Structure formats: C-alpha cells, structure tokens
Coordinates of C-alpha atoms in Angstrom, one line a residue:
X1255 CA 8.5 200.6 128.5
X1256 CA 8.7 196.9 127.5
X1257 CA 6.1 195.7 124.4
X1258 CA 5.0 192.0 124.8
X1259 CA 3.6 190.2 121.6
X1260 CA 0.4 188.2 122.3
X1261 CA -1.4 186.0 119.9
X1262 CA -5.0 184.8 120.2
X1263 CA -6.9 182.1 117.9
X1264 CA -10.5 181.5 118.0
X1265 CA -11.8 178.4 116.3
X1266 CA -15.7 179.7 116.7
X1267 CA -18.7 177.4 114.9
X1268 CA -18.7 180.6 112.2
X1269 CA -15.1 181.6 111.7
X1270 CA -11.9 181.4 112.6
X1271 CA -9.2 184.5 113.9
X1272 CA -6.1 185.1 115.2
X1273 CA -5.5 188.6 116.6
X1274 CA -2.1 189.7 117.5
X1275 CA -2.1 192.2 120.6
X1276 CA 0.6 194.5 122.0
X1277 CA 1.1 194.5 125.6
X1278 CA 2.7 197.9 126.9
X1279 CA 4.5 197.6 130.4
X1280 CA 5.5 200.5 132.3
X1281 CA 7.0 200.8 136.0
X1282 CA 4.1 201.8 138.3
X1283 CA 1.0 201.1 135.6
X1284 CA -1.7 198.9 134.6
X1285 CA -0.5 197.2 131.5
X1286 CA -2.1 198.3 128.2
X1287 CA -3.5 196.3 125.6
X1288 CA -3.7 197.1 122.1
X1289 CA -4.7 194.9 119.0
X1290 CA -1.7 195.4 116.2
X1291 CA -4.0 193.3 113.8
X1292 CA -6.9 190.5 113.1
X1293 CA -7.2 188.2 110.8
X1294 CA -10.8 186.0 110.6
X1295 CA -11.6 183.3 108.0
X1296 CA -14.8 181.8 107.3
X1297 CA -14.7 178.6 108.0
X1298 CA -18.3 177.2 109.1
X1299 CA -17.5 174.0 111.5
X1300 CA -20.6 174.3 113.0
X1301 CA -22.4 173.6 109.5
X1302 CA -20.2 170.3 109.7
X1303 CA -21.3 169.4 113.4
X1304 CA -24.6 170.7 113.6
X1305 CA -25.9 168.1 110.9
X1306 CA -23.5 165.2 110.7
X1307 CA -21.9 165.1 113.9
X1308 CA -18.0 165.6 112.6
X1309 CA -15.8 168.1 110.8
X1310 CA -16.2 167.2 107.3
X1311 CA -12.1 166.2 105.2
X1312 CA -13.0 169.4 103.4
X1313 CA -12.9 171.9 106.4
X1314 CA -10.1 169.6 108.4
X1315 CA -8.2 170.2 105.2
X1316 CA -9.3 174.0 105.4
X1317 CA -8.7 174.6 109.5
X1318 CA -5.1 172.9 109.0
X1319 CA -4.6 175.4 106.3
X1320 CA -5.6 178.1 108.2
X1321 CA -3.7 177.4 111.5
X1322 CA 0.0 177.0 109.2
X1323 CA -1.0 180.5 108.0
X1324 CA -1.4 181.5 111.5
X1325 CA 2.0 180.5 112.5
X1326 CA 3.6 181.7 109.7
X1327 CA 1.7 185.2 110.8
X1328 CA 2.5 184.8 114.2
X1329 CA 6.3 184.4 113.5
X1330 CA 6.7 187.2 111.1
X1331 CA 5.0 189.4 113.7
X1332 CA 7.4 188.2 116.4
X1333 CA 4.6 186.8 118.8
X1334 CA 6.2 185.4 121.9
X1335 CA 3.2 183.4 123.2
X1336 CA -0.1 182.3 121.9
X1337 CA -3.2 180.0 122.4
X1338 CA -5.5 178.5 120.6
X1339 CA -9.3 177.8 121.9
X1340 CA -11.9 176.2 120.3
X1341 CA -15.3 176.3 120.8
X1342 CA -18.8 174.8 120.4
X1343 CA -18.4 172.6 117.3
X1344 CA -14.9 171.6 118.0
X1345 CA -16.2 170.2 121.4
X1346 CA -19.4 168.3 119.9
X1347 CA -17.4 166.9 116.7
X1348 CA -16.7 163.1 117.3
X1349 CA -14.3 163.5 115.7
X1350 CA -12.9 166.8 117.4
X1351 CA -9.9 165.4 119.2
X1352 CA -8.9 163.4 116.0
X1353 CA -9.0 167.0 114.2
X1354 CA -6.6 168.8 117.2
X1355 CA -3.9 165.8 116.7
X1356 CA -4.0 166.0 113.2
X1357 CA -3.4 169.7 112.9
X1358 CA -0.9 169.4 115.7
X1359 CA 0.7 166.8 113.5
X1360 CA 1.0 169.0 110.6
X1361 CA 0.9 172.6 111.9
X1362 CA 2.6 172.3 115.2
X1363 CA -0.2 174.6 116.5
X1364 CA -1.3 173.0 119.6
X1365 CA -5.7 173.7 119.7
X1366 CA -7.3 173.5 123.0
X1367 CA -11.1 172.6 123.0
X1368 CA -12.7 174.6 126.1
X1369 CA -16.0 174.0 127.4
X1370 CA -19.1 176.4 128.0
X1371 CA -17.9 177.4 131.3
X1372 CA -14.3 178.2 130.4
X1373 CA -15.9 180.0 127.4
X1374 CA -17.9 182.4 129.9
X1375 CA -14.5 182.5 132.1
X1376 CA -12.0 183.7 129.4
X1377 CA -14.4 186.3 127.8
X1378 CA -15.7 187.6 131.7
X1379 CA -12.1 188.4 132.3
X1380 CA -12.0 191.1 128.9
X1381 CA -12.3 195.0 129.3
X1382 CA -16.0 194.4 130.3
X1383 CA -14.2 194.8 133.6
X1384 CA -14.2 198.5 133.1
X1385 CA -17.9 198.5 132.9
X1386 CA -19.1 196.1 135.3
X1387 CA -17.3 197.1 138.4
X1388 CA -19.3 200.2 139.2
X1389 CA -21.0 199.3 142.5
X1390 CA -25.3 199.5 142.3
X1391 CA -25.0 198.3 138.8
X1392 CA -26.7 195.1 137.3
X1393 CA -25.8 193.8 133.9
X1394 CA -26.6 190.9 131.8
X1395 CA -23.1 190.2 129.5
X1396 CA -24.6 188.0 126.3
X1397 CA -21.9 186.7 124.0
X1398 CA -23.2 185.1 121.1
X1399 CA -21.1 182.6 118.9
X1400 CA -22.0 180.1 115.7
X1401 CA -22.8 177.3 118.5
X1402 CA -23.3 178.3 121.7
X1403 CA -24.6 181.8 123.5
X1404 CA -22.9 182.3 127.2
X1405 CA -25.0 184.1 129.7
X1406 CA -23.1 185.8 132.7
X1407 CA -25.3 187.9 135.4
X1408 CA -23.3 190.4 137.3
X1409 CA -24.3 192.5 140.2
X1410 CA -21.7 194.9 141.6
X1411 CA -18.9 194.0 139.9
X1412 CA -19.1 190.0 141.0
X1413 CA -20.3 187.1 138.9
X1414 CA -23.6 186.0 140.0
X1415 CA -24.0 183.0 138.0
X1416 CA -23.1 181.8 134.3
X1417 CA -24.3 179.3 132.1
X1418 CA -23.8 178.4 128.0
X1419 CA -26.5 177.5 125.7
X1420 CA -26.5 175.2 122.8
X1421 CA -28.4 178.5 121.0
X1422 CA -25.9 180.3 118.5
X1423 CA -26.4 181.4 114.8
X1424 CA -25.5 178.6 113.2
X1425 CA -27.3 176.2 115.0
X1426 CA -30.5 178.6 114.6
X1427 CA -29.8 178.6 110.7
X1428 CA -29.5 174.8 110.5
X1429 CA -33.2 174.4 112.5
X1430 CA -31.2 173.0 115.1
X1431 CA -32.5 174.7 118.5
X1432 CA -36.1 173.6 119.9
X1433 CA -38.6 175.6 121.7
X1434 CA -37.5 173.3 124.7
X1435 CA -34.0 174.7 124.4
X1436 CA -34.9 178.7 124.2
X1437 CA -37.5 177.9 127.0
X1438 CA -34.4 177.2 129.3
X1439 CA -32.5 179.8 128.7
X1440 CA -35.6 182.1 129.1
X1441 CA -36.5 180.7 132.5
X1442 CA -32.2 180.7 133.5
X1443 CA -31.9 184.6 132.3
X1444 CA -35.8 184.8 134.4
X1445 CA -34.9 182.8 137.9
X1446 CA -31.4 184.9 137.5
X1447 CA -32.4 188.4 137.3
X1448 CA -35.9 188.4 139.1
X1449 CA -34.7 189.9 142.3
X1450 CA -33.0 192.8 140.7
X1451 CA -34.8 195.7 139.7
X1452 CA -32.3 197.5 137.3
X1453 CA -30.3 195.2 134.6
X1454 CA -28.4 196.6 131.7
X1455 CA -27.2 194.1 129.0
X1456 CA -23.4 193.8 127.4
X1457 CA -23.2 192.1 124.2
X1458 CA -20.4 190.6 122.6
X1459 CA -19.6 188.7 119.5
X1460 CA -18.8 189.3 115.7
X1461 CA -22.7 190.3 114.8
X1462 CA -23.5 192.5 117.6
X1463 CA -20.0 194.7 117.1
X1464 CA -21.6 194.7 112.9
X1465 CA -24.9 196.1 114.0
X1466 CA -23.0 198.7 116.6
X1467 CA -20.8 199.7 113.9
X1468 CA -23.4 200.4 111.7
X1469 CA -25.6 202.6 114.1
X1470 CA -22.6 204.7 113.9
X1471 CA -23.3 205.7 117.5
X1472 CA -20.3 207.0 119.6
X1473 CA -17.5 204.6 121.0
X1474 CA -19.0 203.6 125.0
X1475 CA -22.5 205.0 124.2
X1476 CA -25.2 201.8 124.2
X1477 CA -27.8 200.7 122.2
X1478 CA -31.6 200.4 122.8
X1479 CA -33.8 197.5 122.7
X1480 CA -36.2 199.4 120.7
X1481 CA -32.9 199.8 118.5
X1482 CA -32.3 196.4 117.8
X1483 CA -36.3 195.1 117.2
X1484 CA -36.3 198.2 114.7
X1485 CA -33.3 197.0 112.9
X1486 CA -34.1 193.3 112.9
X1487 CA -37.4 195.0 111.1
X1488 CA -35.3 197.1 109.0
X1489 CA -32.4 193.9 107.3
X1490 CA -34.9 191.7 107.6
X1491 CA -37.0 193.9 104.3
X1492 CA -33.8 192.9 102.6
X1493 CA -32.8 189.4 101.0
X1494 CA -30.0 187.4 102.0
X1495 CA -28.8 188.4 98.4
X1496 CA -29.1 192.1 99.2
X1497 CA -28.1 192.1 102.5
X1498 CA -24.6 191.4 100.9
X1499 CA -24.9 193.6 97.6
X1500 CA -27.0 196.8 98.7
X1501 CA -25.9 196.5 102.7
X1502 CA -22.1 195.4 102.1
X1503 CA -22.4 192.0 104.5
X1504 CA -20.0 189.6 103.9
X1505 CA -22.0 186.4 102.5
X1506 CA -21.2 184.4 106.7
X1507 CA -22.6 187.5 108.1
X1508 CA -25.9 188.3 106.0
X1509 CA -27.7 184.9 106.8
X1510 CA -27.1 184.4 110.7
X1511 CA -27.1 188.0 111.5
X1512 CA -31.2 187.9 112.1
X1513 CA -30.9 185.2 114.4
X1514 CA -28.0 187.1 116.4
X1515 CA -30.6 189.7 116.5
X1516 CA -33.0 186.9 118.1
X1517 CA -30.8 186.1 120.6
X1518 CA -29.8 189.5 122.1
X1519 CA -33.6 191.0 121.8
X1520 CA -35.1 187.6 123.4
X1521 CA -32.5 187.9 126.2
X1522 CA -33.0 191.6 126.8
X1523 CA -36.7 190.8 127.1
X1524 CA -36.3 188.1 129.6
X1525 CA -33.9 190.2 131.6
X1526 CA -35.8 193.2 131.2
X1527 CA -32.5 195.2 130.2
X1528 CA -33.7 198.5 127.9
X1529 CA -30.3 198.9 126.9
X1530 CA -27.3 197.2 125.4
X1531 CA -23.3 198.2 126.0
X1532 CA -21.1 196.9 123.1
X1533 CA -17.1 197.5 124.3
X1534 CA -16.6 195.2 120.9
X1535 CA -14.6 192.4 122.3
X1536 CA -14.5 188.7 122.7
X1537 CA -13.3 185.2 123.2
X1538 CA -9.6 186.5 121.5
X1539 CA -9.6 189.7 123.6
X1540 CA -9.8 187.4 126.6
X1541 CA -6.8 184.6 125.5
X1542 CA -4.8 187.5 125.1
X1543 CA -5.5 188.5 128.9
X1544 CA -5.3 185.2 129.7
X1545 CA -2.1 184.4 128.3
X1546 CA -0.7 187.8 130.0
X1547 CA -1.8 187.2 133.5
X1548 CA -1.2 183.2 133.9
X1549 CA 2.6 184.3 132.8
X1550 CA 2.8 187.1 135.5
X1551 CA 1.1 185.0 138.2
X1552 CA 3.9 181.8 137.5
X1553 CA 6.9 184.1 137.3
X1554 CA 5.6 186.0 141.0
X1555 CA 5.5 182.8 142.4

C-alpha cells in the first residue's frame, strides 16, 4: 500500500482552511481518501468585498498570515502536493489579483481564484458521487458559502445543469442580496426541476454539516424539510449572544447560520425536495480529488 499526502486550502468569503488528506493506494482498488486533519480560520473577506469592493490591509495582512502558517503545516505534515482556491470575494475584490501576488511574494503559496462554475465542478466531483449515481434518482446538491450558493441538478447520476448565485451568508448578513437576485435563483432551481417528479436535496457547506451534527442523527441518514423550518424556529428564539454562550456557536457561525438556514429551506421549497442528504464535504474535499486525479491522468498519458 502506498500513502499520498494531499493538501487543500479554501479561501471562502467566511473562513479560510486547509485540510490535509491521506490517499491510500492499493494494487487492484479504488483509492481511499481520508482527512489526517483541518485547520479553518475566520477570516471574513466577504465583509471586506461585500461593502467596499477590496480586501481591506488588515485581512491582506491576516490571509498572508494565515497562508505562511499553512505552509509551515503543510511541510511538517509532509504534503507532497497542494492547491489553493479562492472563491467568491477573492474573485469580486478589485483588488483580488493584487492580494494573490502579494501573498505569492511573501508566502510562496501560489492562490488560484476560480469562478462559479469551477466552484460547482471541483465540489460535483466529492463523495456525493456515492449518492448520486443510483439510476431513477433526482437530487438537488446546494452548497452554500459566505458569497455565493452553487446549484447542481442531477438526474441519474449525470449533471443536468449548474449555475452559482451571488446569495451566500455573508452577503445576506451585509443586506447585500435583492428580491431580484433570490427571484432568479427561485425560477433557475423552478425551470430546472419541473419535469421531474421526485427530487431529493444534498447540502453542503460549513453551516449545514453544524445543524447535521447537532441533530445527532446517524452518519448517511438525511434530514427533513420540516427539520430545518423547525430549527430555524428553534436558534432563531435565541440571540446572536446566546447562540454562542448557551448553544456553543463559534461567534462566525451564530450570526450567518439563519440565513444558511434560508437558503437550503427556500431551495428545497422551489425544488420541492422533502429531504436533505448531508455526506459533510466541500470545496477542500474536492481539491484534494482534484489534485489526485489530474496527477494520475498526466502520468497515464
């Protein structure tokens, strides 16, 4: 058996993590993935963006900080390969390509801004693969971020069509999505699922992975609709102060977590999904596969 080291950053509009995977290889076998370790810090670049445009000196200073760490992490762990993505404020900063060189400059970490699309590609190619490949099954994958929300519609096991949305928790925090915006994305997730008569949502994304942990249902078993409505009843009762003291938030969960709730409920309503699957994986889990498969496609060339 051979182990390959993997790193994954994601430089999200909430936060900012590395995780380090293990790849197992063994002669005749699918590959196996397993995370040795995670690492998030809260840096908000979508509170930068979302209101002035640009990544403020403060959270440059901050991000560069973060991404030496990173290294320093990556080398003690003996990671052979990594990447580094970043997301919805990184691509709308002006100043966003400045912030890549400068860290690049200092760091030696090289950052790649993705768009919505790649987004949607890198997360569609995670472990939701084990889920969505049953044939006569419809699903709905909803990944919701600081800055953007990606919407994938799959119907036995192929993509049907994807599409990212300016509508993520930070941006709903900072008044920044209009009734124009959620009106598209309810008429996309309408116009996409109206000829199917069964749909089943997936959600993915550091709030809905909070809310499935706290259910404390079983590993594979989903959620309800009715589930999440009750519990957006149940922390909203609860102050942004108590949702961290009584609950146990952390402070950048307990104030967008509400309007990850929104997002997931508003979808499954347009969609007409009853249920939610959360496998708990994201945009990370998917560099990691990313990484993996590019190298085994260039050396079988």
């Amino acid at each position: 058996m051979k182990i390959k080291k993997l790193g994954a950053i994601d430089i999200g509009s909430n936060g900012v993590r590395l995780l380090i995977s293990n790849v197992l290889e063994s002669e005749d076998k699918s590959p196996m993935f397993k995370k040795s370790s995670l690492v998030r810090v809260p840096i908000r670049l979508g509170a930068d963006v979302f209101l002035d445009g640009q990544i403020s000196d403060e959270n440059i200073s901050r991000l560069s900080d973060s991404m030496q760490a990173f290294d320093l992490l990556m080398k003690v762990n003996k990671v052979e390969k990594y990447m580094a993505c970043a997301t919805s404020a990184m691509r709308e900063a002006s100043n966003g390509q400045e912030v890549v060189e400068k860290i690049f400059k200092k760091t030696g970490v090289k950052i790649r801004i993705i768009d919505g699309s790649e987004e949607a590609k890198i997360i569609a190619s995670t472990d939701i693969h084990s889920l969505i490949e049953k044939q006569g099954k419809s699903y709905l994958y909803i990944d919701v971020g600081g800055g953007s929300t990606e919407f994938t519609v799959f119907v036995d096991g192929k993509i049907i069509n994807s599409r990212s949305f300016p509508i993520g928790t930070v941006r709903l925090l900072d008044g920044m999505v209009s009734s124009k915006m959620w009106k598209e994305a309810e008429d996309w997730i309408k116009e996409n699922t109206k000829n199917i008569s069964s749909i089943e949502a997936i959600g993915s994304g550091g709030n809905i992975n909070k809310i499935f942990k706290d259910s404390e249902k079983k590993e594979g078993k989903p959620l309800t609709y009715k589930y999440l409505k009750d519990h957006s009843k149940y922390l909203s009762s609860f102050t942004y102060e108590e949702r961290i003291r009584v609950l146990g938030f952390n402070p950048d969960r307990a104030d967008v977590i509400l309007y990850a709730l929104q997002v997931y409920t508003n979808a499954m309503k347009w969609g007409q999904a009853k249920i939610i699957h959360v496998p708990r994986i994201g945009l990370a889990d998917g560099i990691i596969k990313t990484i993996y498969y590019n190298d085994l496609s260039k050396n079988k060339k």
